[in-house]
Coordinates of C-alpha atoms and ligand atoms in Angstrom, one line a residue:
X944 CA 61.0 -91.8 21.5
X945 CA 59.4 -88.3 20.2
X946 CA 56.8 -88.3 17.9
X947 CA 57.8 -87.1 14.4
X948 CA 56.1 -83.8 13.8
X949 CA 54.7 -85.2 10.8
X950 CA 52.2 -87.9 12.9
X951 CA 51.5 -85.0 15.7
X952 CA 50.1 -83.5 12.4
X953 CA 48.5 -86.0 10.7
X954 CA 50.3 -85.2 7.3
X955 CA 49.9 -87.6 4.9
X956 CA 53.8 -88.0 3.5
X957 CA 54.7 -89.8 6.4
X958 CA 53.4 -93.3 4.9
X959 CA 56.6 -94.1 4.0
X960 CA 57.9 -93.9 7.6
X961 CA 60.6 -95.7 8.5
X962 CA 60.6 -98.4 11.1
X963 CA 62.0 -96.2 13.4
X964 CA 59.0 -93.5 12.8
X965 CA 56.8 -95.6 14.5
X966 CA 53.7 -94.1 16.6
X967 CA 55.0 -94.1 20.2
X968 CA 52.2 -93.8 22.6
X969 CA 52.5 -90.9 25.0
X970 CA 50.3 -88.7 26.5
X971 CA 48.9 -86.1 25.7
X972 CA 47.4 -87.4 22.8
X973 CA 47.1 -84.7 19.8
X974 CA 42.9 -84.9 20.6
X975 CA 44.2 -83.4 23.8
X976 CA 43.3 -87.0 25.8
X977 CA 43.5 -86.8 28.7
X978 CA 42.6 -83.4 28.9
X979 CA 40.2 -82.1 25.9
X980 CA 39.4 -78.7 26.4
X981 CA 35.8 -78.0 25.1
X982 CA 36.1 -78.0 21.2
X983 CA 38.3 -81.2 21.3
X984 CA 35.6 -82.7 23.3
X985 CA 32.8 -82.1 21.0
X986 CA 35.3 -83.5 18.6
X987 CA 35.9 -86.3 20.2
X988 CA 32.2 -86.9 20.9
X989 CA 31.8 -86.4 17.3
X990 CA 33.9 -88.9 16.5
X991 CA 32.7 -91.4 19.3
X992 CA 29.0 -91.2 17.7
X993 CA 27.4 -89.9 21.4
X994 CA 28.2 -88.2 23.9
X995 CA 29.2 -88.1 27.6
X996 CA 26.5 -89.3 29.8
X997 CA 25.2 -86.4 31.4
X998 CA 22.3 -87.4 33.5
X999 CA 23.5 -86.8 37.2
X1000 CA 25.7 -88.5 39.4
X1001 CA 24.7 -89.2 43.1
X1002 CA 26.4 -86.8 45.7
X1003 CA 28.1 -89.9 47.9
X1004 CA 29.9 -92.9 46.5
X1005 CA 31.1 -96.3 48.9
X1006 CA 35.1 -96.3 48.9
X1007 CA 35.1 -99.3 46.7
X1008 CA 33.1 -96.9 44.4
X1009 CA 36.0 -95.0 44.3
X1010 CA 38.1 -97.9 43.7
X1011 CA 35.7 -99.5 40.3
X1012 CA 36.0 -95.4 39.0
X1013 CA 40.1 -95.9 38.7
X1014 CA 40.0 -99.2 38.1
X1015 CA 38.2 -98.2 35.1
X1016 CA 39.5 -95.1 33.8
X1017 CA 43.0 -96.5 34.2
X1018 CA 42.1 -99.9 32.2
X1019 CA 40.5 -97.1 29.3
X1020 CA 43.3 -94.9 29.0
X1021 CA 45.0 -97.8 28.3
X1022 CA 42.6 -98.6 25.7
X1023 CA 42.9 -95.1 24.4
X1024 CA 46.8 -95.7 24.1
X1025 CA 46.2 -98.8 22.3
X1026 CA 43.2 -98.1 19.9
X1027 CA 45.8 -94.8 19.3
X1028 CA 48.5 -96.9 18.2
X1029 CA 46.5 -99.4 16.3
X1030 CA 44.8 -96.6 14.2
X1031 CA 47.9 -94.5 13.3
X1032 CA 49.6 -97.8 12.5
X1033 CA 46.8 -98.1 10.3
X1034 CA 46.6 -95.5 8.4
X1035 CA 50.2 -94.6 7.8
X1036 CA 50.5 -98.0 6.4
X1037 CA 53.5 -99.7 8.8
X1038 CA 54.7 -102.2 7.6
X1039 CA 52.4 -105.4 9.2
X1040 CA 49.9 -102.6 9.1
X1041 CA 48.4 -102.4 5.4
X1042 CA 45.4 -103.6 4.3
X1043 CA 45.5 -104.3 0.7
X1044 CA 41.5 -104.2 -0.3
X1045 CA 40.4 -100.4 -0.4
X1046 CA 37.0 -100.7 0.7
X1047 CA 38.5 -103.1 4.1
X1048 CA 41.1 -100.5 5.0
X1049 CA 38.6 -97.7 4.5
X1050 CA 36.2 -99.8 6.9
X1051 CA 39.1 -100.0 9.3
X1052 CA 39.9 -96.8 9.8
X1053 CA 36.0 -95.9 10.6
X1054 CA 35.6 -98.3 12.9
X1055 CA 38.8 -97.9 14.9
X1056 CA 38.5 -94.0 14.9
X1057 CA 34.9 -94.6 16.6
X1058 CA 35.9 -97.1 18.7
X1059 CA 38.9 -94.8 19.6
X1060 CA 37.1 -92.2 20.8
X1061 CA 34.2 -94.5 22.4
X1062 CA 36.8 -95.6 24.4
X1063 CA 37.7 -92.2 25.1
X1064 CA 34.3 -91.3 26.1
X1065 CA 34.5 -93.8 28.7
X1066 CA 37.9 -93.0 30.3
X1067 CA 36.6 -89.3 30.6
X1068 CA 33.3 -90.6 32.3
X1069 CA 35.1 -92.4 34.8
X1070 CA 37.7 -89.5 35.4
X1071 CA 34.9 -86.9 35.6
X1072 CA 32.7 -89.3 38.3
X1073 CA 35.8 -89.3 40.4
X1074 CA 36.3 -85.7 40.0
X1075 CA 33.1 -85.2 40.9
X1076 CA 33.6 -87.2 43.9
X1077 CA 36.5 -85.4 44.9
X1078 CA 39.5 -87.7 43.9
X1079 CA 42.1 -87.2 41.7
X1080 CA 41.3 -88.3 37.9
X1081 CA 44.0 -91.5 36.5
X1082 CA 46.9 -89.8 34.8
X1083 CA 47.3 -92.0 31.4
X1084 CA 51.2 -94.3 32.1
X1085 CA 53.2 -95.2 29.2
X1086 CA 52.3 -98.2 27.6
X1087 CA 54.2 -100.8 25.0
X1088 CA 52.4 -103.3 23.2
X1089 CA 53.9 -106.6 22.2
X1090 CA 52.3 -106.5 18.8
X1091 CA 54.1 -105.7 15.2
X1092 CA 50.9 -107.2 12.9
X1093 CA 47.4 -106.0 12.4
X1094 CA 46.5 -109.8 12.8
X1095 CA 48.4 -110.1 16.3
X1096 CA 47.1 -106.2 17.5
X1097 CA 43.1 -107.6 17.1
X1098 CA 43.9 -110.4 18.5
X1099 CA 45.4 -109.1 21.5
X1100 CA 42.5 -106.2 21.2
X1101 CA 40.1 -109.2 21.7
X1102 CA 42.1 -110.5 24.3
X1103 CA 42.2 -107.4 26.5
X1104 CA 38.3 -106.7 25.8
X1105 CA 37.2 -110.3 27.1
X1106 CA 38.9 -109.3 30.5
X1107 CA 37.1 -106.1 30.1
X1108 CA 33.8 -107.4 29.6
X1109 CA 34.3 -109.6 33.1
X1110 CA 35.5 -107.2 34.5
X1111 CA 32.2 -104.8 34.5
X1112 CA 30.0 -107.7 35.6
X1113 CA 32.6 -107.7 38.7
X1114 CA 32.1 -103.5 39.0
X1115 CA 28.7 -104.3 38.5
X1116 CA 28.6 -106.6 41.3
X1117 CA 30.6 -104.0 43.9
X1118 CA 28.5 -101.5 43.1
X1119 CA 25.7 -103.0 43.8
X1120 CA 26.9 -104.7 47.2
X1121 CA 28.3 -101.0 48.2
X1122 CA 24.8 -99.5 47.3
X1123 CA 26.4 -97.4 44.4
X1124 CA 23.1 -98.4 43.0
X1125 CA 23.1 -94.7 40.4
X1126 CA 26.5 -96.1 38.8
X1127 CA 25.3 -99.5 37.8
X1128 CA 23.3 -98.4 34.7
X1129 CA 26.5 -96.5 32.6
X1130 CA 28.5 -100.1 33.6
X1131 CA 25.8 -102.1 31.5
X1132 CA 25.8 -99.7 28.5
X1133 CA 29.5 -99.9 28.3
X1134 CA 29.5 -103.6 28.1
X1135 CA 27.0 -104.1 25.6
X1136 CA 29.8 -101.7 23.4
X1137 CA 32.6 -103.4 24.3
X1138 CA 30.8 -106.6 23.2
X1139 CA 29.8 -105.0 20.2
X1140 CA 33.6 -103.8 19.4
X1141 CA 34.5 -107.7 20.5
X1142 CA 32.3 -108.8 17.9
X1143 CA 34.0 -107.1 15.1
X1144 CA 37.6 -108.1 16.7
X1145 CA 36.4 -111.8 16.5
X1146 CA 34.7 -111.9 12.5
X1147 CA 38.5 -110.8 11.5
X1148 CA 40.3 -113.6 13.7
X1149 CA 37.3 -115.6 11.3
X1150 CA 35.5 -116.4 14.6
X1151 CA 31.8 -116.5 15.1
X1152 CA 30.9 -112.8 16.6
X1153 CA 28.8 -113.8 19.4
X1154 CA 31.6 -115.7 22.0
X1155 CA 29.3 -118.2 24.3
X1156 CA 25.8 -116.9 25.6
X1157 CA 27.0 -115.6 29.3
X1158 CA 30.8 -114.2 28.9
X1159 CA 33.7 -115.6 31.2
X1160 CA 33.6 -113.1 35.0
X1161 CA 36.6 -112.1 36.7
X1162 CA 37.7 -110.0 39.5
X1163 CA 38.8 -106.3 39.3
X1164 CA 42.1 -107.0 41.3
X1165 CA 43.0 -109.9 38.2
X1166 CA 42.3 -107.1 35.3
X1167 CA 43.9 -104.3 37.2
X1168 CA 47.2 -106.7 37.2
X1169 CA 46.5 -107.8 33.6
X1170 CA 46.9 -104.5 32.7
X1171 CA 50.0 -104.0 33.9
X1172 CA 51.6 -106.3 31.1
X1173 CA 51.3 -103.4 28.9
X1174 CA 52.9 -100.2 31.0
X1175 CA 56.4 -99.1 31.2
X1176 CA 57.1 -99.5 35.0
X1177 CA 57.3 -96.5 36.8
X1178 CA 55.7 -94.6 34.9
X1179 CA 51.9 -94.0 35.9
X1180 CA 51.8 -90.8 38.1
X1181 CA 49.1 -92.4 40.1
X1182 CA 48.7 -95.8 40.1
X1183 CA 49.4 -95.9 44.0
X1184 CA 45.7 -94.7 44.3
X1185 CA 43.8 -97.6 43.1
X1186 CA 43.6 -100.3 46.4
X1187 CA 44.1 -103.1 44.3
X1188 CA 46.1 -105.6 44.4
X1189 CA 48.4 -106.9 41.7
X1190 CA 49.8 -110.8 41.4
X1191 CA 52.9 -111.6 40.4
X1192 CA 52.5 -112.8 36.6
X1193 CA 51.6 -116.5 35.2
X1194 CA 52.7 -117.8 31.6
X1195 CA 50.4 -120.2 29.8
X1196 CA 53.5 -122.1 28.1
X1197 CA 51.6 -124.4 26.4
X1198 CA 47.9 -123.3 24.2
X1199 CA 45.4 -125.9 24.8
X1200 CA 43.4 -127.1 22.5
X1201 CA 39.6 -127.9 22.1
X1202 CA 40.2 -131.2 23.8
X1203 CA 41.0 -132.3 27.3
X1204 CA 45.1 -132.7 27.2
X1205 CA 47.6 -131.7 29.9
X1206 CA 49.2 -128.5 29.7
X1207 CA 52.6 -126.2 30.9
X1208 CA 52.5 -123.0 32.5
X1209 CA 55.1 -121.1 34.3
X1210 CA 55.3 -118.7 37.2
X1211 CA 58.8 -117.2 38.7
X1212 CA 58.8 -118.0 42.4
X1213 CA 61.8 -115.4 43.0
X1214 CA 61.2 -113.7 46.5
X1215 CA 57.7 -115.4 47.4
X1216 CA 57.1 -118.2 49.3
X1217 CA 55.0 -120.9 48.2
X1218 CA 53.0 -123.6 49.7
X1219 CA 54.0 -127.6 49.0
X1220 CA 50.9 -128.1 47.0
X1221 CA 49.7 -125.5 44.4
X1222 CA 46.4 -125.8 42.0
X1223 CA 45.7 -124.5 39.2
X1224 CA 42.2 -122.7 38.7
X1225 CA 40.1 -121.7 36.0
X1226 CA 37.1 -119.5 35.7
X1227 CA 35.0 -120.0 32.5
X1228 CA 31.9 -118.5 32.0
X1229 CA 29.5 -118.1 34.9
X1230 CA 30.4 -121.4 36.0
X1231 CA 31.6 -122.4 39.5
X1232 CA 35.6 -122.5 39.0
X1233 CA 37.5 -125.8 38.0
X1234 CA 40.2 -126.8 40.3
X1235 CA 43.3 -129.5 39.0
X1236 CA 46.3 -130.1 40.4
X1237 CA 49.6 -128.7 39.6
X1238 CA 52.4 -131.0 39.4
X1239 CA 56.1 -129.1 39.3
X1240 CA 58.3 -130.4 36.4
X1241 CA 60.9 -128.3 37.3
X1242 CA 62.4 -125.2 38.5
X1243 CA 64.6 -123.4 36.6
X1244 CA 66.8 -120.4 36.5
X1245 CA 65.7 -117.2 38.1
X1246 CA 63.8 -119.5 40.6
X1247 CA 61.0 -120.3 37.3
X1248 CA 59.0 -123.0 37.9
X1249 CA 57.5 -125.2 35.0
X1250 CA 54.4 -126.9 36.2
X1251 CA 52.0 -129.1 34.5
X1252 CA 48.5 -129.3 34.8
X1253 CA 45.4 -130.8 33.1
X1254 CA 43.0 -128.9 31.1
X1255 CA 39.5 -130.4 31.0
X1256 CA 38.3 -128.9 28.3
X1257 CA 35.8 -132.1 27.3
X1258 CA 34.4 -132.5 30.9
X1259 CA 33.9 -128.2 31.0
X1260 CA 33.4 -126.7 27.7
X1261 CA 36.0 -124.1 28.4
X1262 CA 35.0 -122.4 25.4
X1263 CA 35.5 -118.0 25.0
X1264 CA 37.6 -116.7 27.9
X1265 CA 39.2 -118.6 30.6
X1266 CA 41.2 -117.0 33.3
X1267 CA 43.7 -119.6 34.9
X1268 CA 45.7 -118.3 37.9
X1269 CA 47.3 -120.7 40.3
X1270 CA 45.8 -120.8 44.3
X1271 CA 47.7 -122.4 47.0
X1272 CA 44.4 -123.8 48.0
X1273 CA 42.0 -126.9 46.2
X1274 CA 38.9 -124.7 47.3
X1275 CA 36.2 -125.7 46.2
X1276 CA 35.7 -121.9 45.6
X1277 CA 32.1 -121.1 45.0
X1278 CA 32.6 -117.7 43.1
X1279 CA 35.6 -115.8 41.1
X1280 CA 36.0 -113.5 44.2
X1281 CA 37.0 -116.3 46.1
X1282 CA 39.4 -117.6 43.4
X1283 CA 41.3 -114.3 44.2
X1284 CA 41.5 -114.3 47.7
X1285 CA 43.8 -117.7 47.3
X1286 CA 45.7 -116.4 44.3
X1287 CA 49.5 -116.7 43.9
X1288 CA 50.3 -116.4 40.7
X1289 CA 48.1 -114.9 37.6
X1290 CA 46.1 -114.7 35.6
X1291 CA 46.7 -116.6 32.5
X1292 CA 44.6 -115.9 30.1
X1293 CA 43.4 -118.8 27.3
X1294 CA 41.0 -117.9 24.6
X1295 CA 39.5 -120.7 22.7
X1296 CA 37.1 -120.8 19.7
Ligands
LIG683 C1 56.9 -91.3 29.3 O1 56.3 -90.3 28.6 C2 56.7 -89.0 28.9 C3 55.8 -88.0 28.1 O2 54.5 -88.1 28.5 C4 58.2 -88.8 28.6 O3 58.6 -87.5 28.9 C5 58.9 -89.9 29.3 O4 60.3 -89.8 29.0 C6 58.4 -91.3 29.1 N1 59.1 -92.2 29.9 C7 59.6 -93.4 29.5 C8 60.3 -94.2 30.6 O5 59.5 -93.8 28.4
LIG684 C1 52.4 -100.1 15.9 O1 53.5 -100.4 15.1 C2 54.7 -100.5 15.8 C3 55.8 -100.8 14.7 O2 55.6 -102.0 14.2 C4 54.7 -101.5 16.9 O3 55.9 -101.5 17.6 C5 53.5 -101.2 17.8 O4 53.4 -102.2 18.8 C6 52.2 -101.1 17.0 N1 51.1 -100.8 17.9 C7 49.9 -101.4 17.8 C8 48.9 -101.0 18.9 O5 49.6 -102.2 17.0

C-alpha cells in the first residue's frame, strides 16, 4: 500500500481518513530514517531530547560484538516502524485511535514523538558502531502489526519492550564475556529508557509502573525470533547477516492466571522432528528456569500439536515477563542460555500483573 501524499506531508485534513488511508509502515520514513542526512538528524535529536552518543568507540570488536550491534539495530528499526505507526494513528485520529480528553491526547502525542525518535537514536547508534566496525548497517524490513486499538498497540508496545529489556542484560552479558568491555555502558543507558517508556506503557494498561524489582532475562537468539512475528517475510534486505538463530513459533493458547492452574499451548510440528517427551520451560525474573512436563492432547491439522502443561504460578511468583518455550530436554538448566541451547519451539510470551 502507498502512503497518501497527504500523511507523507503531515497535512492535517487527512483526519478523516478512511480505513483504507491507513499509515502503512515503509521505509524510508518522511524523517529520512534510516538514512537522515545532517539537518534531519539534528531534528531527530531534537525531538528525541539528546543526542547520539559521541564519546568514542574502540577500534576492534569480538564477532559476537558484531552480532549484539544487528541484533539491536534490527529489533530498533522495528521499534521505529512501530512507534511510527502508533503515532500517526494517533494523531490522525483512526478510528480505535482517538483519545477523547484533550489534555491525554496532547500528552500522547509528546510522549510518543520522543519516544519515536529515542528509539531512533538508538537504531542509528547501533548502525553507526557497525559501520564503524566495517559491517553493513540493518536495512529497516516491512513490518505489520496485529493491532487495530490504542489499548491493544501499548499493550503489545509493553509486550515487545519486556523482551527488549532482557534482551540487553543478555548483550550485556556477551559483551562482557567477548571483552567488548567499551560497549557495555550505552547498553545500560538504553535500558534504563526503555524501562522508563515501559513504565508509561504499564500506568495506561492501569498497572503499577515499576514491573518486579529484577526484570525477566532472555537470550538474543529468543528476541531476534520474537521479532520476526511482526515482518513481512522476505522482505529484510539483510537479515541473512545476523548469526542468530530463529525457532519455529509457540502459541500460548490458554492466558494463565495469577494462580497455579494447567494451561494450553500449541506449536506446529510440520517438517521437524521431535523427541517422545517435550517440556515446557519458563524463565521469570533472574530466577533459575522452571521445568513442567508437557503432556500432548492432540495433534491436529497441519501436523499442530495441542499440549498441556502446568503453570506454577503459586509455587514461583511468575509475576512481569515470562518467556515459555518448549525444550526437548527436563534440564535442570542453570541459566536462560542454556534454556536456548534445548529449544524447539518458542518463545511464548506471558505477561502477568
Ligand atoms: C516493502 O516496502 C517497499 C518500499 O520500501 C515496497 O516497494 C515493497 O513493495 C514492499 N513489499 C511488500 C511485500 O509489501
Ligand atoms: C494503525 O492503524 C491501522 C488501521 O487500524 C492498523 O492496521 C495498524 O496496525 C495500526 N498500527 C499501530 C502501530 O497501532
Amino acid at each position: 500500500m502507498k502512503f497518501p501524499t497527504c500523511l507523507a506531508l503531515f497535512l492535517l485534513p487527512c483526519t478523516l481518513a478512511a480505513p483504507a488511508l491507513h499509515p502503512h509502515t515503509v521505509p524510508p520514513l518522511p524523517d529520512g530514517m534510516p538514512n537522515p542526512d545532517a539537518e534531519q538528524l539534528q531534528q531527530i535529536q531534537h525531538r528525541a531530547h539528546g543526542s547520539l552518543p559521541n564519546s568514542p568507540l574502540p577500534s576492534t570488536i569480538s564477532d559476537k560484538g558484531i552480532t549484539n550491534l544487528q541484533l539491536i539495530a534490527f529489533n530498533e528499526l522495528f521499534e521505529v516502524a512501530f512507534f511510527n505507526e502508533l503515532l500517526l494513528n494517533v494523531t490522525l485520529n483512526i478510528p480505535g485511535y482517538m483519545i477523547l480528553n484533550k489534555i491525554d491526547r496532547a500528552f500522547a502525542i509528546e510522549t510518543l514523538t520522543a519516544i519515536l525518535a529515542q528509539e531512533e537514536v538508538h537504531a542509528l547508534t547501533a548502525n553507526n558502531a557497525l559501520k564503524h566496525f566495517n559491517k553493513d548497517p540493518i536495512e529497516p524490513c516491512n513490518y505489520t502489526f496485529p493491532v487495530s486499538t490504542f489499548q491493544d498497540a501499548i499493550a503489545l508496545a509493553a509486550t515487545f519492550t519486556d523482551v527488549v529489556l532482557g534482551t540487553l542484560q543478555d548483550v550485556i552479558v556477551r559483551f562482557a564475556a567477548n571483552k567488548d568491555v567499551e560497549l557495555m555502558r550505552v547498553i545500560a543507558a538504553t535500558i534504563g529508557n526503555e524501562g522508563e517508556q515501559q513504565g508509561w506503557f504499564r500506568l495506561l494498561q492501569d498497572k503499577i509502573p515499576s514491573e518486579s524489582p529484577t526484570l525477566t532475562t532472555t537470550d538474543v537468539n529468543f528476541a531476534f525470533t520474537a521479532v520476526q512475528n511482526f515482518i513481512l517475510p522476505g522482505t529484510c534486505p539483510n537479515i541473512k547477516n545476523i548469526n542468530l538463530k530463529t525457532f519455529p513459533g509457540l502459541h500460548i493458547v490458554t492466558t494463565p492466571g495469577a494462580r497455579t492452574q494447567k494451561i494450553l499451548v500449541s506449536f506446529s510440528v510440520k517438517d521437524h522432528n521431535v523427541p517422545g517427551e517435550l517440556w515446557l520451560t519458563y524463565i521469570n525474573q533472574l530466577n533459575v528456569p522452571v521445568v513442567v512436563p508437557l503432556e500432548v492432547v492432540e495433534v491436529g491439522k497441519e501436523d499442530v500439536v495441542v499440549a498441556k502443561a502446568l503453570w506454577p504460578y503459586d509455587e514461583h511468583l511468575l509475576n512481569g515477563l515470562t518467556i515459555a518455550v518448549v525444550t526437548g530436554s527436563g534440564g535442570p538448566f542453570g541459566d536462560v542460555n542454556a534454556v536456548e541451547q534445548a529449544t524447539l519451539f518458542g518463545p511464548g510470551l506471558i505477561i502477568l500483573n
